[in-house]
PDB file of C-alpha atoms in Angstrom:
ATOM      1  CA  MET T   1      -4.779  28.435 -18.037  1.00 73.00           C
ATOM      2  CA  SER T   2      -7.631  25.991 -18.589  1.00 88.00           C
ATOM      3  CA  PRO T   3      -6.860  22.256 -18.359  1.00 95.00           C
ATOM      4  CA  VAL T   4      -5.270  20.606 -21.373  1.00 97.00           C
ATOM      5  CA  VAL T   5      -4.676  17.227 -19.728  1.00 98.00           C
ATOM      6  CA  VAL T   6      -7.059  15.374 -17.419  1.00 98.00           C
ATOM      7  CA  VAL T   7      -5.693  12.533 -15.309  1.00 99.00           C
ATOM      8  CA  ILE T   8      -8.439  10.179 -14.130  1.00 99.00           C
ATOM      9  CA  MET T   9      -6.932   8.757 -10.953  1.00 99.00           C
ATOM     10  CA  GLY T  10      -7.751   6.294  -8.194  1.00 97.00           C
ATOM     11  CA  VAL T  11      -7.191   2.716  -7.128  1.00 95.00           C
ATOM     12  CA  SER T  12      -7.629  -0.244  -9.441  1.00 90.00           C
ATOM     13  CA  GLY T  13     -11.259  -0.998 -10.255  1.00 91.00           C
ATOM     14  CA  CYS T  14     -12.548   2.542  -9.652  1.00 95.00           C
ATOM     15  CA  GLY T  15     -13.506   3.039 -13.315  1.00 95.00           C
ATOM     16  CA  LYS T  16     -10.645   5.176 -14.632  1.00 97.00           C
ATOM     17  CA  SER T  17     -10.620   3.706 -18.135  1.00 95.00           C
ATOM     18  CA  SER T  18     -14.405   3.657 -18.510  1.00 97.00           C
ATOM     19  CA  VAL T  19     -14.690   7.315 -17.530  1.00 99.00           C
ATOM     20  CA  GLY T  20     -11.568   8.297 -19.462  1.00 99.00           C
ATOM     21  CA  VAL T  21     -12.691   6.815 -22.777  1.00 98.00           C
ATOM     22  CA  GLN T  22     -16.064   8.549 -22.583  1.00 98.00           C
ATOM     23  CA  LEU T  23     -14.584  11.862 -21.448  1.00 99.00           C
ATOM     24  CA  ALA T  24     -12.073  11.820 -24.309  1.00 99.00           C
ATOM     25  CA  ARG T  25     -14.924  11.375 -26.769  1.00 98.00           C
ATOM     26  CA  LEU T  26     -17.018  14.186 -25.279  1.00 98.00           C
ATOM     27  CA  TRP T  27     -14.063  16.558 -24.873  1.00 98.00           C
ATOM     28  CA  ASN T  28     -12.558  15.741 -28.290  1.00 98.00           C
ATOM     29  CA  ALA T  29      -9.333  14.516 -26.704  1.00 98.00           C
ATOM     30  CA  THR T  30      -6.912  11.615 -27.073  1.00 98.00           C
ATOM     31  CA  PHE T  31      -7.229   8.843 -24.478  1.00 99.00           C
ATOM     32  CA  LEU T  32      -4.100   7.270 -22.975  1.00 98.00           C
ATOM     33  CA  GLU T  33      -4.384   4.045 -20.960  1.00 96.00           C
ATOM     34  CA  GLY T  34      -1.678   4.295 -18.317  1.00 94.00           C
ATOM     35  CA  ASP T  35      -1.597   0.547 -17.684  1.00 89.00           C
ATOM     36  CA  ALA T  36      -0.490   0.019 -21.291  1.00 91.00           C
ATOM     37  CA  MET T  37       2.763   1.850 -20.518  1.00 92.00           C
ATOM     38  CA  HIS T  38       3.821  -0.405 -17.632  1.00 88.00           C
ATOM     39  CA  THR T  39       6.905  -2.531 -18.227  1.00 82.00           C
ATOM     40  CA  GLY T  40       6.584  -6.291 -18.473  1.00 85.00           C
ATOM     41  CA  HIS T  41       8.411  -6.492 -15.142  1.00 87.00           C
ATOM     42  CA  ASN T  42       5.784  -4.334 -13.440  1.00 85.00           C
ATOM     43  CA  LEU T  43       2.878  -6.265 -14.933  1.00 85.00           C
ATOM     44  CA  ALA T  44       4.356  -9.605 -13.876  1.00 87.00           C
ATOM     45  CA  LYS T  45       5.073  -8.315 -10.382  1.00 88.00           C
ATOM     46  CA  MET T  46       1.509  -7.104  -9.841  1.00 81.00           C
ATOM     47  CA  ALA T  47       0.028 -10.257 -11.382  1.00 81.00           C
ATOM     48  CA  SER T  48       1.945 -12.292  -8.805  1.00 82.00           C
ATOM     49  CA  GLY T  49       0.381 -10.251  -5.991  1.00 81.00           C
ATOM     50  CA  VAL T  50       3.443  -8.127  -5.173  1.00 86.00           C
ATOM     51  CA  PRO T  51       2.825  -4.358  -4.938  1.00 83.00           C
ATOM     52  CA  LEU T  52       5.039  -1.997  -6.916  1.00 85.00           C
ATOM     53  CA  ASN T  53       7.499   0.238  -5.088  1.00 88.00           C
ATOM     54  CA  ASP T  54       8.629   3.742  -6.040  1.00 90.00           C
ATOM     55  CA  ASP T  55      11.584   2.423  -8.038  1.00 92.00           C
ATOM     56  CA  ASP T  56       9.233   0.237 -10.083  1.00 91.00           C
ATOM     57  CA  ARG T  57       6.865   3.104 -10.749  1.00 90.00           C
ATOM     58  CA  LEU T  58       9.332   5.863 -11.629  1.00 94.00           C
ATOM     59  CA  PRO T  59      10.133   4.813 -15.246  1.00 94.00           C
ATOM     60  CA  TRP T  60       6.394   4.346 -15.854  1.00 95.00           C
ATOM     61  CA  LEU T  61       5.563   7.765 -14.422  1.00 96.00           C
ATOM     62  CA  LEU T  62       8.323   9.401 -16.455  1.00 96.00           C
ATOM     63  CA  ALA T  63       6.974   7.819 -19.642  1.00 96.00           C
ATOM     64  CA  LEU T  64       3.529   9.209 -18.840  1.00 97.00           C
ATOM     65  CA  HIS T  65       5.069  12.601 -18.013  1.00 96.00           C
ATOM     66  CA  SER T  66       6.609  12.713 -21.479  1.00 96.00           C
ATOM     67  CA  ARG T  67       3.183  12.298 -23.079  1.00 97.00           C
ATOM     68  CA  ILE T  68       1.581  14.792 -20.696  1.00 97.00           C
ATOM     69  CA  ARG T  69       4.297  17.405 -21.234  1.00 94.00           C
ATOM     70  CA  ARG T  70       3.968  17.086 -25.009  1.00 96.00           C
ATOM     71  CA  ALA T  71       0.202  17.559 -24.778  1.00 97.00           C
ATOM     72  CA  VAL T  72       0.593  20.668 -22.603  1.00 94.00           C
ATOM     73  CA  ASP T  73       3.282  22.160 -24.853  1.00 93.00           C
ATOM     74  CA  PHE T  74       1.189  21.710 -27.993  1.00 95.00           C
ATOM     75  CA  ARG T  75      -2.188  22.362 -26.305  1.00 95.00           C
ATOM     76  CA  ASP T  76      -3.444  18.964 -27.474  1.00 98.00           C
ATOM     77  CA  ARG T  77      -6.191  17.659 -25.211  1.00 98.00           C
ATOM     78  CA  LEU T  78      -5.305  14.405 -23.494  1.00 99.00           C
ATOM     79  CA  VAL T  79      -7.152  12.185 -21.007  1.00 99.00           C
ATOM     80  CA  VAL T  80      -4.944   9.796 -19.023  1.00 99.00           C
ATOM     81  CA  ALA T  81      -6.091   6.846 -16.895  1.00 98.00           C
ATOM     82  CA  CYS T  82      -3.469   6.506 -14.165  1.00 97.00           C
ATOM     83  CA  SER T  83      -3.664   5.515 -10.495  1.00 96.00           C
ATOM     84  CA  ALA T  84      -1.498   8.517  -9.436  1.00 97.00           C
ATOM     85  CA  LEU T  85      -1.980   7.513  -5.805  1.00 96.00           C
ATOM     86  CA  LYS T  86       0.557   9.770  -4.073  1.00 94.00           C
ATOM     87  CA  PRO T  87       1.494  13.462  -4.308  1.00 94.00           C
ATOM     88  CA  GLU T  88       4.994  12.337  -5.278  1.00 93.00           C
ATOM     89  CA  TYR T  89       3.632  10.403  -8.255  1.00 95.00           C
ATOM     90  CA  ARG T  90       1.426  13.266  -9.406  1.00 95.00           C
ATOM     91  CA  HIS T  91       4.423  15.581  -9.157  1.00 92.00           C
ATOM     92  CA  VAL T  92       6.384  13.315 -11.508  1.00 95.00           C
ATOM     93  CA  LEU T  93       3.481  13.296 -13.965  1.00 96.00           C
ATOM     94  CA  ILE T  94       3.537  17.098 -14.114  1.00 94.00           C
ATOM     95  CA  HIS T  95       7.212  17.960 -13.609  1.00 91.00           C
ATOM     96  CA  GLY T  96       9.172  14.841 -14.544  1.00 91.00           C
ATOM     97  CA  ARG T  97      10.871  14.560 -11.156  1.00 83.00           C
ATOM     98  CA  MET T  98      10.048  13.338  -7.679  1.00 72.00           C
ATOM     99  CA  LEU T  99       8.512  15.709  -5.141  1.00 64.00           C
ATOM    100  CA  SER T 100      11.048  17.234  -2.756  1.00 61.00           C
ATOM    101  CA  ASP T 101      10.663  18.935   0.627  1.00 49.00           C
ATOM    102  CA  GLU T 102      11.002  22.321  -1.083  1.00 56.00           C
ATOM    103  CA  ASP T 103       7.997  21.758  -3.351  1.00 53.00           C
ATOM    104  CA  ASP T 104       4.529  22.992  -2.410  1.00 52.00           C
ATOM    105  CA  VAL T 105       1.953  20.988  -4.368  1.00 50.00           C
ATOM    106  CA  ALA T 106      -1.000  23.250  -3.569  1.00 49.00           C
ATOM    107  CA  SER T 107       0.812  26.423  -4.696  1.00 44.00           C
ATOM    108  CA  GLU T 108       1.769  25.173  -8.165  1.00 53.00           C
ATOM    109  CA  THR T 109      -1.284  26.799  -9.701  1.00 55.00           C
ATOM    110  CA  GLU T 110      -0.086  27.177 -13.283  1.00 58.00           C
ATOM    111  CA  ARG T 111       0.876  23.537 -13.672  1.00 61.00           C
ATOM    112  CA  ARG T 112      -2.192  22.378 -11.766  1.00 64.00           C
ATOM    113  CA  ASP T 113      -4.414  24.369 -14.101  1.00 78.00           C
ATOM    114  CA  ALA T 114      -2.845  22.759 -17.183  1.00 93.00           C
ATOM    115  CA  VAL T 115      -3.096  19.232 -15.745  1.00 96.00           C
ATOM    116  CA  ALA T 116      -6.339  18.449 -13.926  1.00 96.00           C
ATOM    117  CA  PHE T 117      -6.651  15.478 -11.571  1.00 97.00           C
ATOM    118  CA  VAL T 118     -10.006  13.744 -11.114  1.00 98.00           C
ATOM    119  CA  LEU T 119     -10.282  11.220  -8.278  1.00 98.00           C
ATOM    120  CA  LEU T 120     -12.789   8.377  -8.579  1.00 98.00           C
ATOM    121  CA  ALA T 121     -13.544   6.874  -5.172  1.00 97.00           C
ATOM    122  CA  PRO T 122     -16.262   4.191  -5.021  1.00 97.00           C
ATOM    123  CA  ASP T 123     -16.688   2.606  -1.601  1.00 95.00           C
ATOM    124  CA  VAL T 124     -14.451  -0.308  -0.673  1.00 94.00           C
ATOM    125  CA  SER T 125     -17.115  -3.007  -0.987  1.00 93.00           C
ATOM    126  CA  ASP T 126     -17.943  -1.797  -4.498  1.00 94.00           C
ATOM    127  CA  LEU T 127     -14.245  -1.832  -5.424  1.00 93.00           C
ATOM    128  CA  ARG T 128     -13.789  -5.391  -4.158  1.00 89.00           C
ATOM    129  CA  SER T 129     -16.829  -6.561  -6.078  1.00 90.00           C
ATOM    130  CA  ARG T 130     -15.582  -4.943  -9.282  1.00 88.00           C
ATOM    131  CA  LEU T 131     -12.129  -6.499  -8.983  1.00 85.00           C
ATOM    132  CA  GLU T 132     -13.519  -9.945  -8.221  1.00 81.00           C
ATOM    133  CA  ARG T 133     -15.739  -9.772 -11.323  1.00 80.00           C
ATOM    134  CA  ARG T 134     -12.974  -8.526 -13.600  1.00 69.00           C
ATOM    135  CA  ALA T 135     -11.598 -11.458 -15.572  1.00 60.00           C
ATOM    136  CA  GLY T 136      -8.222 -11.569 -17.268  1.00 54.00           C
ATOM    137  CA  HIS T 137      -6.794  -8.412 -15.709  1.00 54.00           C
ATOM    138  CA  PHE T 138      -3.236  -8.393 -14.360  1.00 58.00           C
ATOM    139  CA  PHE T 139      -4.186  -6.642 -11.106  1.00 67.00           C
ATOM    140  CA  PRO T 140      -5.404  -9.057  -8.385  1.00 69.00           C
ATOM    141  CA  ALA T 141      -8.009  -8.046  -5.803  1.00 72.00           C
ATOM    142  CA  SER T 142      -5.481  -8.923  -3.089  1.00 75.00           C
ATOM    143  CA  LEU T 143      -3.548  -5.708  -3.836  1.00 82.00           C
ATOM    144  CA  LEU T 144      -6.520  -3.388  -3.260  1.00 88.00           C
ATOM    145  CA  ASP T 145      -5.762  -2.766   0.417  1.00 89.00           C
ATOM    146  CA  THR T 146      -2.203  -1.756  -0.456  1.00 90.00           C
ATOM    147  CA  GLN T 147      -3.446   0.795  -2.973  1.00 90.00           C
ATOM    148  CA  LEU T 148      -6.049   2.181  -0.578  1.00 94.00           C
ATOM    149  CA  SER T 149      -3.418   2.677   2.119  1.00 93.00           C
ATOM    150  CA  THR T 150      -1.124   4.398  -0.401  1.00 93.00           C
ATOM    151  CA  LEU T 151      -3.739   6.855  -1.712  1.00 96.00           C
ATOM    152  CA  ARG T 152      -3.136  10.399  -0.427  1.00 97.00           C
ATOM    153  CA  PHE T 153      -4.395  13.716  -1.733  1.00 96.00           C
ATOM    154  CA  GLU T 154      -5.379  17.266  -0.824  1.00 94.00           C
ATOM    155  CA  ALA T 155      -8.469  19.086  -2.042  1.00 90.00           C
ATOM    156  CA  ALA T 156      -6.334  21.749  -3.750  1.00 87.00           C
ATOM    157  CA  GLU T 157      -4.896  19.106  -6.088  1.00 90.00           C
ATOM    158  CA  LEU T 158      -8.240  17.956  -7.463  1.00 95.00           C
ATOM    159  CA  PHE T 159     -10.351  19.282 -10.310  1.00 95.00           C
ATOM    160  CA  ALA T 160     -13.080  16.883  -9.196  1.00 97.00           C
ATOM    161  CA  HIS T 161     -13.667  14.154  -6.618  1.00 98.00           C
ATOM    162  CA  GLU T 162     -16.346  11.580  -7.378  1.00 98.00           C
ATOM    163  CA  VAL T 163     -17.765   9.599  -4.445  1.00 97.00           C
ATOM    164  CA  PRO T 164     -20.989   7.649  -3.806  1.00 97.00           C
ATOM    165  CA  ASP T 165     -24.187   9.642  -3.329  1.00 95.00           C
ATOM    166  CA  GLU T 166     -26.173   9.741  -0.090  1.00 94.00           C
ATOM    167  CA  ASP T 167     -27.687   6.364  -0.980  1.00 94.00           C
ATOM    168  CA  GLY T 168     -24.245   4.810  -1.420  1.00 93.00           C
ATOM    169  CA  VAL T 169     -24.517   4.616  -5.214  1.00 95.00           C
ATOM    170  CA  PHE T 170     -21.472   5.572  -7.269  1.00 97.00           C
ATOM    171  CA  PRO T 171     -22.296   7.547 -10.443  1.00 97.00           C
ATOM    172  CA  PRO T 172     -22.084   5.619 -13.730  1.00 97.00           C
ATOM    173  CA  PRO T 173     -19.153   6.446 -16.035  1.00 97.00           C
ATOM    174  CA  GLU T 174     -21.285   8.270 -18.576  1.00 98.00           C
ATOM    175  CA  ARG T 175     -22.677  10.636 -15.939  1.00 98.00           C
ATOM    176  CA  ILE T 176     -19.232  11.415 -14.558  1.00 98.00           C
ATOM    177  CA  ALA T 177     -17.827  11.973 -18.049  1.00 98.00           C
ATOM    178  CA  ASP T 178     -20.705  14.260 -18.992  1.00 98.00           C
ATOM    179  CA  ARG T 179     -20.229  16.363 -15.841  1.00 97.00           C
ATOM    180  CA  LEU T 180     -16.498  16.613 -16.410  1.00 98.00           C
ATOM    181  CA  ALA T 181     -16.869  17.547 -20.073  1.00 98.00           C
ATOM    182  CA  SER T 182     -19.327  20.304 -19.177  1.00 97.00           C
ATOM    183  CA  ALA T 183     -16.966  21.665 -16.525  1.00 96.00           C
ATOM    184  CA  LEU T 184     -13.933  21.478 -18.821  1.00 96.00           C
ATOM    185  CA  LEU T 185     -15.690  23.159 -21.720  1.00 93.00           C
ATOM    186  CA  GLY T 186     -16.930  25.835 -19.342  1.00 88.00           C
ATOM    187  CA  SER T 187     -13.455  26.463 -17.954  1.00 73.00           C
ATOM    188  CA  SER T 188     -12.039  26.615 -21.483  1.00 67.00           C
ATOM    189  CA  SER T 189     -14.509  29.288 -22.595  1.00 60.00           C
ATOM    190  CA  SER T 190     -13.983  31.352 -19.437  1.00 60.00           C
ATOM    191  CA  GLY T 191     -10.201  30.910 -19.381  1.00 57.00           C
ATOM    192  CA  GLY T 192     -10.175  29.505 -15.866  1.00 54.00           C
ATOM    193  CA  SER T 193     -10.268  26.132 -14.181  1.00 48.00           C
ATOM    194  CA  GLY T 194     -12.841  24.640 -11.871  1.00 52.00           C
ATOM    195  CA  ALA T 195     -11.786  22.659  -8.848  1.00 40.00           C
ATOM    196  CA  SER T 196     -13.694  20.854  -6.180  1.00 48.00           C
ATOM    197  CA  GLY T 197     -13.300  17.913  -3.868  1.00 38.00           C
ATOM    198  CA  GLY T 198     -12.722  16.530  -0.428  1.00 37.00           C
ATOM    199  CA  SER T 199      -9.397  15.646   1.130  1.00 37.00           C
ATOM    200  CA  GLY T 200      -7.948  12.655   2.916  1.00 39.00           C
ATOM    201  CA  GLY T 201      -9.189   9.605   1.027  1.00 39.00           C
ATOM    202  CA  PRO T 202     -12.163   7.689  -0.334  1.00 37.00           C
ATOM    203  CA  GLY T 203     -15.520   8.176   1.287  1.00 35.00           C
ATOM    204  CA  THR T 204     -15.295  11.905   2.003  1.00 35.00           C
ATOM    205  CA  ALA T 205     -18.200  14.234   1.290  1.00 33.00           C
ATOM    206  CA  ALA T 206     -19.474  14.092  -2.267  1.00 36.00           C
ATOM    207  CA  ALA T 207     -18.047  16.725  -4.584  1.00 40.00           C
ATOM    208  CA  THR T 208     -18.042  16.769  -8.354  1.00 41.00           C
ATOM    209  CA  ALA T 209     -16.652  18.951 -11.100  1.00 41.00           C
ATOM    210  CA  ARG T 210     -18.476  22.162 -11.767  1.00 33.00           C
ATOM    211  CA  PRO T 211     -17.793  25.085 -14.083  1.00 34.00           C
ATOM    212  CA  PRO T 212     -15.975  28.009 -12.436  1.00 34.00           C
TER     213      PRO T 212
END
């Protein structure tokens, strides 16, 4: 199964919305801003500099799961901007329940093929600069370290992993979106799904989406 839903993931300030909007246009998909589905309680908590816990996030993740599941069921292309920092959170997005000890994320190939995760990982100094320049957003730069320490992933989970090039420059949103659209359209025509990426966290070897 080729991807129907693409989740653009990563910490705050990595460019999820910028990439997601452009990818949705190129891929002829609907764009869903995950932040818009947070409760008022969650927004106020983050704005005050307090990180969310799993209990705070679960209703939000379940609401996103409902939209993702509908898109998969009806084969309606959807691009979602969502931090999706932990395997447990990504599991909720796909399955509507928390990850348990019996679940093997890497082996869930059918679901993974329907829902593709793309990690955006600029370097930390770039992230801090972006957050400090961003005016009027609920997420304060003081919470960045908490998100970075929470981020966990395995290569098998990722359709693509975008990191800075050898000169330390992170690709612009339009370039990332164009690469992803080409890979997604290629996987759709071939009936498969491309996957690439590093594992562990931001700053691993550069790897980007490519057609299978």
